[in-house]
mmCIF file of C-alpha atoms in Angstrom:
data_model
loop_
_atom_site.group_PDB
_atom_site.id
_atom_site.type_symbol
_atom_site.label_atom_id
_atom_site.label_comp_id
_atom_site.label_asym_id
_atom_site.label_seq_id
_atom_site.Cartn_x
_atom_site.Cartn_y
_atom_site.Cartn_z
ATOM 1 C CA UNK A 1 4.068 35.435 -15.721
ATOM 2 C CA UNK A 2 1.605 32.789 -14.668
ATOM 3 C CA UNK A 3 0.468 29.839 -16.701
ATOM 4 C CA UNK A 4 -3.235 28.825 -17.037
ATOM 5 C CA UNK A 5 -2.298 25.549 -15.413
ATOM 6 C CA UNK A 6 -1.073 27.592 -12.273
ATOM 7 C CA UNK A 7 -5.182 28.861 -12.031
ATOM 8 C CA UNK A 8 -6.445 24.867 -11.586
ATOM 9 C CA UNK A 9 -8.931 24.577 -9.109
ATOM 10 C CA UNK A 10 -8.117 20.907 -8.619
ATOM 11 C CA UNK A 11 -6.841 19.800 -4.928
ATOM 12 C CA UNK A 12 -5.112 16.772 -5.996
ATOM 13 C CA UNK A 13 -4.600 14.046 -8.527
ATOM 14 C CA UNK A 14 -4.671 10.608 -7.286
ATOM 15 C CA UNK A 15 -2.762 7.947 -9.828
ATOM 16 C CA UNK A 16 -3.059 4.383 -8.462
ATOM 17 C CA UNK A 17 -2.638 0.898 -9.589
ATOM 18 C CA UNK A 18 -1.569 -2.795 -8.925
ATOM 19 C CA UNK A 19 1.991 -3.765 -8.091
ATOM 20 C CA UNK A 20 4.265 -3.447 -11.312
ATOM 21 C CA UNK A 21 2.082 -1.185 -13.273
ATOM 22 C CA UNK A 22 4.020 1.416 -14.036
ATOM 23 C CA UNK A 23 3.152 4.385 -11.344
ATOM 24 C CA UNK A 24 6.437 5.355 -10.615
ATOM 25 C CA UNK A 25 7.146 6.163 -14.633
ATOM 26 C CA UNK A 26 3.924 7.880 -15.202
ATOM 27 C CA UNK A 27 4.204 10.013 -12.068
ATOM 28 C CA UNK A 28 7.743 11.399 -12.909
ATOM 29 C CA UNK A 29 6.470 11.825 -16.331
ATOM 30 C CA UNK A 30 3.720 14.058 -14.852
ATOM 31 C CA UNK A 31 5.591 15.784 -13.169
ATOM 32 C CA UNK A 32 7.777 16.603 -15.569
ATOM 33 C CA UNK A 33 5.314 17.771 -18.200
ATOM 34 C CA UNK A 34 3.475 19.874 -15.471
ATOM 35 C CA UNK A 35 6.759 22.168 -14.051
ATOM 36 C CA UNK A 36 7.787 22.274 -17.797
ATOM 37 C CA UNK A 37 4.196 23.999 -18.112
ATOM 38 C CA UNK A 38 4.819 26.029 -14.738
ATOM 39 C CA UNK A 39 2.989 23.978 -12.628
ATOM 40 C CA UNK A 40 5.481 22.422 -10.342
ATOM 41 C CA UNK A 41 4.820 18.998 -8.567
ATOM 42 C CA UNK A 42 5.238 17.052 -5.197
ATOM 43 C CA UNK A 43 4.571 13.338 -4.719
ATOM 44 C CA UNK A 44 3.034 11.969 -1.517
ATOM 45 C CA UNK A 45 3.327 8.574 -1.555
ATOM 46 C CA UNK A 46 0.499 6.366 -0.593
ATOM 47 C CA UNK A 47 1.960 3.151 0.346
ATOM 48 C CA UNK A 48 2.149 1.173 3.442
ATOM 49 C CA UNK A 49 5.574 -0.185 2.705
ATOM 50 C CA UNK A 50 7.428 3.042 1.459
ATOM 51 C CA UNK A 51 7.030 4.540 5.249
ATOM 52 C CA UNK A 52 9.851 2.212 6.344
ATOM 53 C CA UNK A 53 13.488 2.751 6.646
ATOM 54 C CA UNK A 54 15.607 0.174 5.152
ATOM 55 C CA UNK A 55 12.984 -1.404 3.368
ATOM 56 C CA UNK A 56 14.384 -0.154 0.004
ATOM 57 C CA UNK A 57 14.894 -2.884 -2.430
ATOM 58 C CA UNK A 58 11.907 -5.082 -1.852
ATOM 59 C CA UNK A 59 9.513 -1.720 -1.822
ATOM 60 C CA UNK A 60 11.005 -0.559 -5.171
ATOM 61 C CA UNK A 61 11.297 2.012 -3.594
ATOM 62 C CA UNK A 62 12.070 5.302 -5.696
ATOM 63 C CA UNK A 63 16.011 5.398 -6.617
ATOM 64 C CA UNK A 64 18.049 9.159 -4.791
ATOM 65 C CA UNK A 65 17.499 10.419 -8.169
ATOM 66 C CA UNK A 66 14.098 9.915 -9.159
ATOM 67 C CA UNK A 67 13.390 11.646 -5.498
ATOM 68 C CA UNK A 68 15.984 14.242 -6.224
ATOM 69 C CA UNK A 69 14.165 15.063 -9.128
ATOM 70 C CA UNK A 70 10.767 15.112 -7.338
ATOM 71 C CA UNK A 71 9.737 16.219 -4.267
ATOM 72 C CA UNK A 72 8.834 12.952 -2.591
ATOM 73 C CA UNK A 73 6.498 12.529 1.024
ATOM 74 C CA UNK A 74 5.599 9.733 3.211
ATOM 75 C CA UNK A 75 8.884 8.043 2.471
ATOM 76 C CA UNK A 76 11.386 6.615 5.088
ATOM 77 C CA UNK A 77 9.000 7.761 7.948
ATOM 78 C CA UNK A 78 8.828 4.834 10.306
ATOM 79 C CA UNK A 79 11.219 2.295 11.506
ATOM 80 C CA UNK A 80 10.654 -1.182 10.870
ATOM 81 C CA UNK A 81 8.771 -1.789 14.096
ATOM 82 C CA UNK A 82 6.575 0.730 14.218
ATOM 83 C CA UNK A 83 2.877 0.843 12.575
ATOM 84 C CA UNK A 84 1.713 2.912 10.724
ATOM 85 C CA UNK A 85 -2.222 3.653 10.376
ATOM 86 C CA UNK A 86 -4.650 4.213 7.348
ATOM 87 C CA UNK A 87 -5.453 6.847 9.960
ATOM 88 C CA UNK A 88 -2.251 8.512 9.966
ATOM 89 C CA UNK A 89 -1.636 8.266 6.664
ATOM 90 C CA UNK A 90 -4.724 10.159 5.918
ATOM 91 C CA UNK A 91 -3.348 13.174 8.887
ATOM 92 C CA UNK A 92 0.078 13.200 7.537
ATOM 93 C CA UNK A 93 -1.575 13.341 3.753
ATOM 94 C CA UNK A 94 -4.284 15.842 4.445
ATOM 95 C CA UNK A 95 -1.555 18.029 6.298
ATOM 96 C CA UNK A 96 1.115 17.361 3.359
ATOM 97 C CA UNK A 97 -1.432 18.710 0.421
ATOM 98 C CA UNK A 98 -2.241 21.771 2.233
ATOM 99 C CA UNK A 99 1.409 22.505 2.504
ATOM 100 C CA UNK A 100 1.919 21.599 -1.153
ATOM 101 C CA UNK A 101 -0.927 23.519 -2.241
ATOM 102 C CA UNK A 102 0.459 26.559 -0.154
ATOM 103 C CA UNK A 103 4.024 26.247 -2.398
ATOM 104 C CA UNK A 104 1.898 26.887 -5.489
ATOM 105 C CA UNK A 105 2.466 23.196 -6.247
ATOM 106 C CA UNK A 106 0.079 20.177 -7.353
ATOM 107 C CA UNK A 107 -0.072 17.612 -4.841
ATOM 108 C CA UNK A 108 0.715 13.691 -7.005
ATOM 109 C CA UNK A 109 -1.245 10.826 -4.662
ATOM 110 C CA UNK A 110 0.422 8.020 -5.600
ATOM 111 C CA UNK A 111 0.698 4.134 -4.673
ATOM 112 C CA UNK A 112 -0.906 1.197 -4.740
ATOM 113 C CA UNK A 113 -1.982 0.872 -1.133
ATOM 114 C CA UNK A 114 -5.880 0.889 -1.355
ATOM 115 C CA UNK A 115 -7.091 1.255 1.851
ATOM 116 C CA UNK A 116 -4.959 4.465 2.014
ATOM 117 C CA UNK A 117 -7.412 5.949 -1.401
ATOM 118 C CA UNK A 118 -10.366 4.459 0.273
ATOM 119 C CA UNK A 119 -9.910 6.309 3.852
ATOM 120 C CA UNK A 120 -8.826 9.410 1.947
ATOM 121 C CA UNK A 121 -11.829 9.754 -0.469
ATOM 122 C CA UNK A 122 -14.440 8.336 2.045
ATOM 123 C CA UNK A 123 -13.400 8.882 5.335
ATOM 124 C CA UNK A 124 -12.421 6.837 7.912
ATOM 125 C CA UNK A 125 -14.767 4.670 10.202
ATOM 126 C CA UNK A 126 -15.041 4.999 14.309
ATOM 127 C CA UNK A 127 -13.353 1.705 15.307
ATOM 128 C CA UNK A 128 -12.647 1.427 18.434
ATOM 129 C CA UNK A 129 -8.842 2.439 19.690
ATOM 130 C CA UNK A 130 -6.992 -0.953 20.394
ATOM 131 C CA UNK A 131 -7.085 -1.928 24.097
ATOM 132 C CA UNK A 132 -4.408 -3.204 25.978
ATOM 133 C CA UNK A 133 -6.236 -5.516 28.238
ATOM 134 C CA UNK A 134 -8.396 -6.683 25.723
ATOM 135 C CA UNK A 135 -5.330 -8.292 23.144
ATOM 136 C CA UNK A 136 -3.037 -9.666 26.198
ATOM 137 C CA UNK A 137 -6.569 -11.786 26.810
ATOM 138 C CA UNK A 138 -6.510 -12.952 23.126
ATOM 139 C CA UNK A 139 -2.685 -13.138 22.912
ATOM 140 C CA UNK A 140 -3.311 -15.666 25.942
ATOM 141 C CA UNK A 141 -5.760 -17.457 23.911
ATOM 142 C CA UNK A 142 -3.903 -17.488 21.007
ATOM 143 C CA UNK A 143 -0.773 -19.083 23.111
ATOM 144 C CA UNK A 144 -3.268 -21.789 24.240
ATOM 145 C CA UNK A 145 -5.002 -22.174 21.598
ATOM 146 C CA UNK A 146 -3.423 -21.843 19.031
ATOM 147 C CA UNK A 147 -4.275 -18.789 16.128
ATOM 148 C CA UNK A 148 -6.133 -20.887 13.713
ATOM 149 C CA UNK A 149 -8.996 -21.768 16.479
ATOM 150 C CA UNK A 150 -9.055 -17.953 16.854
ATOM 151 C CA UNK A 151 -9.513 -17.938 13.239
ATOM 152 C CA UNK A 152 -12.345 -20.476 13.660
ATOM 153 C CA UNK A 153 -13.992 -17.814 16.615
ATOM 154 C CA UNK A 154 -13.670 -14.928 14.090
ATOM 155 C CA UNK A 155 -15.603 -16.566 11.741
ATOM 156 C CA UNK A 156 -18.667 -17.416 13.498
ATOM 157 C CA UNK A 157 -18.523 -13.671 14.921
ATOM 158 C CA UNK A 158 -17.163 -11.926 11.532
ATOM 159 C CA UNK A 159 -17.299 -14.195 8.457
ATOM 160 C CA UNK A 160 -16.865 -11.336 6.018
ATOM 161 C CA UNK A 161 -13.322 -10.811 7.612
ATOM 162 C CA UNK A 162 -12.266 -14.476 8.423
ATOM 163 C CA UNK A 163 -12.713 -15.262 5.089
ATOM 164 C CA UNK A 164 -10.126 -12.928 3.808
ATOM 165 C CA UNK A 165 -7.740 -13.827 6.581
ATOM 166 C CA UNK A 166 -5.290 -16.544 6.747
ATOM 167 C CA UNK A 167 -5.468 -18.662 9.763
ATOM 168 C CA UNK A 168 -2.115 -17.296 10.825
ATOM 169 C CA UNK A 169 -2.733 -13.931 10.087
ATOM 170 C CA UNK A 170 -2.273 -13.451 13.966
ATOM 171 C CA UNK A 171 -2.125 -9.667 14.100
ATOM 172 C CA UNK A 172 -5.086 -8.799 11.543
ATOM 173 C CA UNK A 173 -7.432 -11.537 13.395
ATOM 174 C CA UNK A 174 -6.233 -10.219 16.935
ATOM 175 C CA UNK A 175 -7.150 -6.954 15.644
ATOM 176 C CA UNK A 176 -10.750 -8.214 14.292
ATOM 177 C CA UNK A 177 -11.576 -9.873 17.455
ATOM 178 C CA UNK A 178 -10.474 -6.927 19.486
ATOM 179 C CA UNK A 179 -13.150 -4.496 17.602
ATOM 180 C CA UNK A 180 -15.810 -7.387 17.660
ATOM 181 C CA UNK A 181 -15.242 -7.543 21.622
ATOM 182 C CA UNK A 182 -15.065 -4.110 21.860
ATOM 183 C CA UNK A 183 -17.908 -2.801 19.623
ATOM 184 C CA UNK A 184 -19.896 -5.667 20.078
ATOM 185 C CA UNK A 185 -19.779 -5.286 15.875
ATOM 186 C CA UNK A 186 -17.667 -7.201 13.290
ATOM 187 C CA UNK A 187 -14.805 -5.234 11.451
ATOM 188 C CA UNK A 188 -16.241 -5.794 7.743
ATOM 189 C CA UNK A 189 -18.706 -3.459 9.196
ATOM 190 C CA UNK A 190 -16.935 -0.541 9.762
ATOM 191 C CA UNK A 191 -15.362 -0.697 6.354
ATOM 192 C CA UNK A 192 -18.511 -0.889 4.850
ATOM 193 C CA UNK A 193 -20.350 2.101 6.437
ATOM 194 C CA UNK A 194 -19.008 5.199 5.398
ATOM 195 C CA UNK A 195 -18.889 8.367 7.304
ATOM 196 C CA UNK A 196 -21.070 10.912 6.244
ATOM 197 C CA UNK A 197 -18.870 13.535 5.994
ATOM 198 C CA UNK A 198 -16.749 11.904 3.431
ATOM 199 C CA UNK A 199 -13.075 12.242 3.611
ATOM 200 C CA UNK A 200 -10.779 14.338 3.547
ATOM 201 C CA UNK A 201 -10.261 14.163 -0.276
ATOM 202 C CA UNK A 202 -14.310 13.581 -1.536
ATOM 203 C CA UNK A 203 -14.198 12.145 -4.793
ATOM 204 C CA UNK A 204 -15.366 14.634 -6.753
ATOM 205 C CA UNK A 205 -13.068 17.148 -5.297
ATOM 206 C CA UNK A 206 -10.219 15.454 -7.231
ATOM 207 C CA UNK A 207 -9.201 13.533 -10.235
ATOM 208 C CA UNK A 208 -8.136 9.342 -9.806
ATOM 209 C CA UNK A 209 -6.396 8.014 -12.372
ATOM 210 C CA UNK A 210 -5.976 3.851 -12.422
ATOM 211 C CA UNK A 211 -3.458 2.304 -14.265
ATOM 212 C CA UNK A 212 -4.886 -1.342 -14.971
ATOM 213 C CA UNK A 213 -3.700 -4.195 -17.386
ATOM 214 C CA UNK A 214 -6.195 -5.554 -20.405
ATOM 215 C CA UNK A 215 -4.166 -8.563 -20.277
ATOM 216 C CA UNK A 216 -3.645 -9.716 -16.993
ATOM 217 C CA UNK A 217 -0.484 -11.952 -18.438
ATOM 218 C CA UNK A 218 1.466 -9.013 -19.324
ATOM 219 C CA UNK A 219 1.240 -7.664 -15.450
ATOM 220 C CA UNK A 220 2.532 -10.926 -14.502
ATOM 221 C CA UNK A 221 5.158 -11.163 -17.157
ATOM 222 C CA UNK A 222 6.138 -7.474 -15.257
ATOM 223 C CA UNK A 223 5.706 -8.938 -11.719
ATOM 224 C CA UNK A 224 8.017 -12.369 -12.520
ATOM 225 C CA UNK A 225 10.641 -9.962 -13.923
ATOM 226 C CA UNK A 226 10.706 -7.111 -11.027
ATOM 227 C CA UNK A 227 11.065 -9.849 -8.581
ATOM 228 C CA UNK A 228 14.097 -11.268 -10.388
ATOM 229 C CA UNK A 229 15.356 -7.831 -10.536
ATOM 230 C CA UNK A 230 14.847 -7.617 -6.269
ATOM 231 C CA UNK A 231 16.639 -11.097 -5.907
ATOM 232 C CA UNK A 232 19.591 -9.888 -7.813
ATOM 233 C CA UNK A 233 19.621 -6.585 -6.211
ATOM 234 C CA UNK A 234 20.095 -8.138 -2.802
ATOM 235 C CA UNK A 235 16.407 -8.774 -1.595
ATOM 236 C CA UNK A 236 17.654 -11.547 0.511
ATOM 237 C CA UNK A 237 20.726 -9.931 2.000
ATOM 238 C CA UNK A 238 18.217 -6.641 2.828
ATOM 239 C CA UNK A 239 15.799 -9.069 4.959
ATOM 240 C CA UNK A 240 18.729 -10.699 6.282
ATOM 241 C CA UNK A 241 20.381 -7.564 7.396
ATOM 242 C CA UNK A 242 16.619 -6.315 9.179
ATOM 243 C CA UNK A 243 16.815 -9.796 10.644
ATOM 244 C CA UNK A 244 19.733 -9.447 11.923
ATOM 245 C CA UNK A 245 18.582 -6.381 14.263
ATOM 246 C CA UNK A 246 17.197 -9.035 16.680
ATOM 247 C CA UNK A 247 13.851 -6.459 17.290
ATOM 248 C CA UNK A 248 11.627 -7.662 14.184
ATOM 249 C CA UNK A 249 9.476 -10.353 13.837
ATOM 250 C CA UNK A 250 7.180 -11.698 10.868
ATOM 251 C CA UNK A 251 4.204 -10.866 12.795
ATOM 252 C CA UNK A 252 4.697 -6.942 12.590
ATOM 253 C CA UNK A 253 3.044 -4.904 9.373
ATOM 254 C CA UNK A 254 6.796 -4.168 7.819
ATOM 255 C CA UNK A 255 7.725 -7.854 7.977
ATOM 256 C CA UNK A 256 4.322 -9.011 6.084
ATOM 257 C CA UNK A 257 4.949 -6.925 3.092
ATOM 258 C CA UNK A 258 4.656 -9.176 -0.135
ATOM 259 C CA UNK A 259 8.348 -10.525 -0.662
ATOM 260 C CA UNK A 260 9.715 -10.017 2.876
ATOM 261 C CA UNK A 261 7.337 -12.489 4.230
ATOM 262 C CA UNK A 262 8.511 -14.697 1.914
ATOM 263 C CA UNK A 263 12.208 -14.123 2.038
ATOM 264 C CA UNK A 264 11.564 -14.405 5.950
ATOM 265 C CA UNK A 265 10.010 -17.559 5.955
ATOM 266 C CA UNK A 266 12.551 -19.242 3.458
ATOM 267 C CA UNK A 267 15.405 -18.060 5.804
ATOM 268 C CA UNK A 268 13.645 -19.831 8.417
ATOM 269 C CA UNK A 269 13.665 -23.281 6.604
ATOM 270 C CA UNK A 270 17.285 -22.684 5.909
ATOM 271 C CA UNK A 271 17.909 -22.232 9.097
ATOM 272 C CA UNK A 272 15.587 -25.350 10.455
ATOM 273 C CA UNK A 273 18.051 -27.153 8.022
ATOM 274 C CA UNK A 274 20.971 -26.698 9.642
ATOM 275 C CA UNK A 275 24.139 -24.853 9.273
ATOM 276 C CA UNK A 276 25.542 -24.485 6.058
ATOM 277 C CA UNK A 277 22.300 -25.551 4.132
ATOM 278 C CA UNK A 278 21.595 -23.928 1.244
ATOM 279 C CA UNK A 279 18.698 -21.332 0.429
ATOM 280 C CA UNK A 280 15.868 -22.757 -1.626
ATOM 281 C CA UNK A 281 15.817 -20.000 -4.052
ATOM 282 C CA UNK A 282 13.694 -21.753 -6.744
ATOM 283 C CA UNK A 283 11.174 -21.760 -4.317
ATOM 284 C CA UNK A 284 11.493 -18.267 -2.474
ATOM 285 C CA UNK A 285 11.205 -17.026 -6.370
ATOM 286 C CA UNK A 286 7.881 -19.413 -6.877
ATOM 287 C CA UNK A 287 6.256 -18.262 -3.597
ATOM 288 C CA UNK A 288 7.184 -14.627 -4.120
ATOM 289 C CA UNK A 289 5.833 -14.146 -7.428
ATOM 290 C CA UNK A 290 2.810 -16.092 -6.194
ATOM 291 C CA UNK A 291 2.371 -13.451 -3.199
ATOM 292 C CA UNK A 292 2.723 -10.512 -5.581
ATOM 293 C CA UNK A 293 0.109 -11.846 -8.076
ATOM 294 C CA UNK A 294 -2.476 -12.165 -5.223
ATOM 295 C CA UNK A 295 -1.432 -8.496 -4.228
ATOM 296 C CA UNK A 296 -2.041 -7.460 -8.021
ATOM 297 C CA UNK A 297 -5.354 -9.211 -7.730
ATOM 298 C CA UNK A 298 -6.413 -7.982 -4.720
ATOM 299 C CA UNK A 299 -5.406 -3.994 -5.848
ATOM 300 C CA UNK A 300 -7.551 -4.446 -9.142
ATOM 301 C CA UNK A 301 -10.466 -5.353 -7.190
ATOM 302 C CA UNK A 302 -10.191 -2.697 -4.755
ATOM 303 C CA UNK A 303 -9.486 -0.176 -8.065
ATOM 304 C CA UNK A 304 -12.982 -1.935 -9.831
ATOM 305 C CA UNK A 305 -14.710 -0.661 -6.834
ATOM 306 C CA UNK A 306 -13.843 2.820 -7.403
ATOM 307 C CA UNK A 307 -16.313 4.539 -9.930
ATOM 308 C CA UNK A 308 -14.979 7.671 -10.055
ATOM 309 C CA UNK A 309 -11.573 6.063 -11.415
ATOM 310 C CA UNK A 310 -10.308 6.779 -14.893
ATOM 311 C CA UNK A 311 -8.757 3.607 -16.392
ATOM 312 C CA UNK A 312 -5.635 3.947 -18.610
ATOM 313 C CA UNK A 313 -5.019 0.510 -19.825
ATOM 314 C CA UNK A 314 -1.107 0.310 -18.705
ATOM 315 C CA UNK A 315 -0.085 -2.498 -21.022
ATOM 316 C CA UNK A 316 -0.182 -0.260 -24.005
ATOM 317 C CA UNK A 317 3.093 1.355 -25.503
ATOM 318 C CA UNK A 318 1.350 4.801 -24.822
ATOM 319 C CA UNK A 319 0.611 4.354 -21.699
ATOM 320 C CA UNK A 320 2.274 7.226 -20.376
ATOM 321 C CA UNK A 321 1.465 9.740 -23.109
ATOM 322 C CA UNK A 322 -2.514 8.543 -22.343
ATOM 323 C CA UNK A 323 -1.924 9.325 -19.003
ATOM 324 C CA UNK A 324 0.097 12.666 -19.329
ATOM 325 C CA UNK A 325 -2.562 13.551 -21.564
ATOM 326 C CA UNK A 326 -5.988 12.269 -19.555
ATOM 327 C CA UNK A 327 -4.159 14.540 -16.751
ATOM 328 C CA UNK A 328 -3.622 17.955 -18.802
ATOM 329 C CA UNK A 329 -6.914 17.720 -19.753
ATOM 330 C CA UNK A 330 -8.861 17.721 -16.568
ATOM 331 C CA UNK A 331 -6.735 20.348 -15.391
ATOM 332 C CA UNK A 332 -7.811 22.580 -18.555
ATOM 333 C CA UNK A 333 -10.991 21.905 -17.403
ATOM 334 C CA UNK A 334 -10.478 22.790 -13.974
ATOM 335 C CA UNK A 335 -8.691 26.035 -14.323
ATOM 336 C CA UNK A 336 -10.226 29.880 -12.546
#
C-alpha cells in the first residue's frame, strides 16, 4: 500500500549550509523519517571536495556507515588530479535525480558547495571552453612575470573578479584571463547573467532548505573543534600520504580545498627547515581554522543571496526536528 508521501510532486529537496553546520545530521535524519514514512531516500552530494578519492578525513567526508545507511552520489568520483566542473556536476546531478526519481525515491541535494546550487537552480552561463594555446601564453607570462602582475592585469580588465582573488590564486586568475581574452568579456559577467532557460532544477520546482547560525560564534566554536577532530584523525598524515604520490601539486582544485592548502603549505616550511624540523602545528591549527571561517563566510553570503531559501537557524537544540519538520510539511503540500 502506498503512502501519501509516495504521491509528492516535488523533484528534489535541496538542504545546504556553511562548513560545520550540521548537514550531514539533518540529512540522515531526513532520510530516516521519510523511508520510515515509505518514502525512501538517496543523497547526491553537492560538494566540490567529496568527488575525490582519498580525500576522506579533511572532507568529513561521510563515515562507510552513514553511506551504508544511505544511498550516497557524487562521492569518490575523481582522482586527486582531475577537475571537476560546476558543469559536470550539474550533468552527473540532473542525470542522478532522474534515476532516483525512477526508483520511487526522493532525491536529498546536499553540500555546501554554492556554485554547484547556483548552476543547478539558474543554469549555467556560455563561457568559453578553456583553450590550450591561449593558457601556455599566460602560463609564459606568469613564469616571467610573476602571478601577482597577472593579478594586477586582471584587475584593470575584471575588477569584480580580481578582487575576490588572491594574487596567487594562479589557476582561478589564469582561468579569468583566459575567458576575458577569449570573450573579449570579464568572468564576473557570466556569473551574473543568467540563462534564460533557468536550470536544470528552477527554483520553484523544488524546496531549499539553509541551515544558518544566529550566532556566528557558535559556528566557529563548531569549526575550531572539527578541525581539532581532523588533526587528530590524521589530517596531516592524509596530505602527506597524497603528497607523497609525486603527481599533485597545490595549484590543482583538490589541493586548494580549505585545510589541505594549509596542511600543504606548512609541510613545505617544514621541509624549507631542514630535516628533522618539527611541524608548526600551533600554526597549521591557527591558519586552518582561519581558512574555514572565511569558507563559512563566504557560504552564508552565497546562501543570503538565495530568496527562495528557507532558513532553519542551526544553532538551536531543535535544529533537526525544525528541519525534519519544515521538510514533511512541504511535501504534504506537494502531494497528487
Amino acid at each position: 500500500m502506498s503512502t501519501p508521501l509516495q504521491h509528492h510532486r516535488l523533484p528534489a529537496i535541496a538542504l545546504a549550509g556553511p562548513t560545520a553546520s550540521g548537514k550531514t545530521a539533518g540529512a540522515l535524519a531526513l532520510a530516516t523519517v521519510l523511508g520510515r514514512q515509505g518514502l525512501p531516500v538517496e543523497i547526491i552530494s553537492v560538494d566540490s571536495a567529496l568527488v575525490y578519492r582519498g580525500m576522506d578525513i579533511g572532507t568529513a567526508k561521510p563515515t562507510p556507515e552513514e553511506r551504508a545507511a544511505v544511498p550516497h552520489h557524487l562521492i569518490d568520483i575523481r582522482d586527486p588530479l582531475q577537475a571537476y566542473s560546476a558543469a559536470e556536476f550539474v550533468q552527473d546531478a540532473t542525470r542522478l535525480m532522474a534515476d532516483i526519481r525512477a526508483r520511487g525515491a526522493l532525491p536529498l541535494l546536499v553540500g555546501g558547495t554554492m556554485l554547484y546550487f547556483k548552476a543547478l537552480f539558474d543554469g549555467i552561463d556560455d563561457m568559453p571552453p578553456a583553450d590550450p594555446a591561449v593558457r601556455a601564453r599566460i602560463e609564459a607570462r606568469a613564469a616571467e612575470y610573476g602571478w601577482p602582475a597577472l593579478h594586477a592585469e586582471l584587475a584593470l580588465a575584471d575588477p569584480v573578479t580580481a578582487a575576490r582573488l588572491a594574487p596567487g590564486d594562479s589557476q582561478r586568475i589564469q582561468r579569468a584571463l583566459e575567458v576575458w581574452h577569449l570573450s573579449g568579456q570579464p568572468l564576473s559577467s557570466f556569473h551574473t547573467t543568467k540563462k534564460g532557460a533557468g536550470g536544470a532544477l528552477p527554483a520553484g520546482d523544488s524546496a531549499l532548505y539553509s541551515l544558518e547560525p544566529n550566532d556566528r560564534a557558535w559556528l566557529h566554536g563548531r569549526i575550531a573543534q572539527r578541525f581539532d577532530a581532523m588533526l587528530s584523525g590524521g589530517l596531516v598524515e592524509e596530505v602527506q600520504a597524497l603528497r607523497a604520490r609525486g603527481d599533485l601539486h597545490p595549484d590543482l582544485p583538490s589541493m586548494r580545498c580549505v585545510g589541505y592548502r594549509q596542511v600543504w603549505d606548512e609541510l613545505d616550511f617544514q621541509a624549507a627547515r631542514g630535516q628533522g624540523a618539527p611541524l608548526n602545528l600551533a600554526h597549521l591549527r591557527e591558519r586552518g581554522i582561519a581558512a574555514t571561517r572565511q569558507l563559512a563566510k563566504r557560504q552564508i553570503t552565497w546562501l543570503r543571496s538565495m530568496p527562495q531559501r528557507h532558513a532553519i537557524a542551526c544553532d538551536q537544540p531543535d535544529a533537526v526536528a525544525a528541519l525534519v519538520q519544515a521538510v514533511l510539511q512541504r511535501l504534504g503540500q506537494h502531494t497528487a
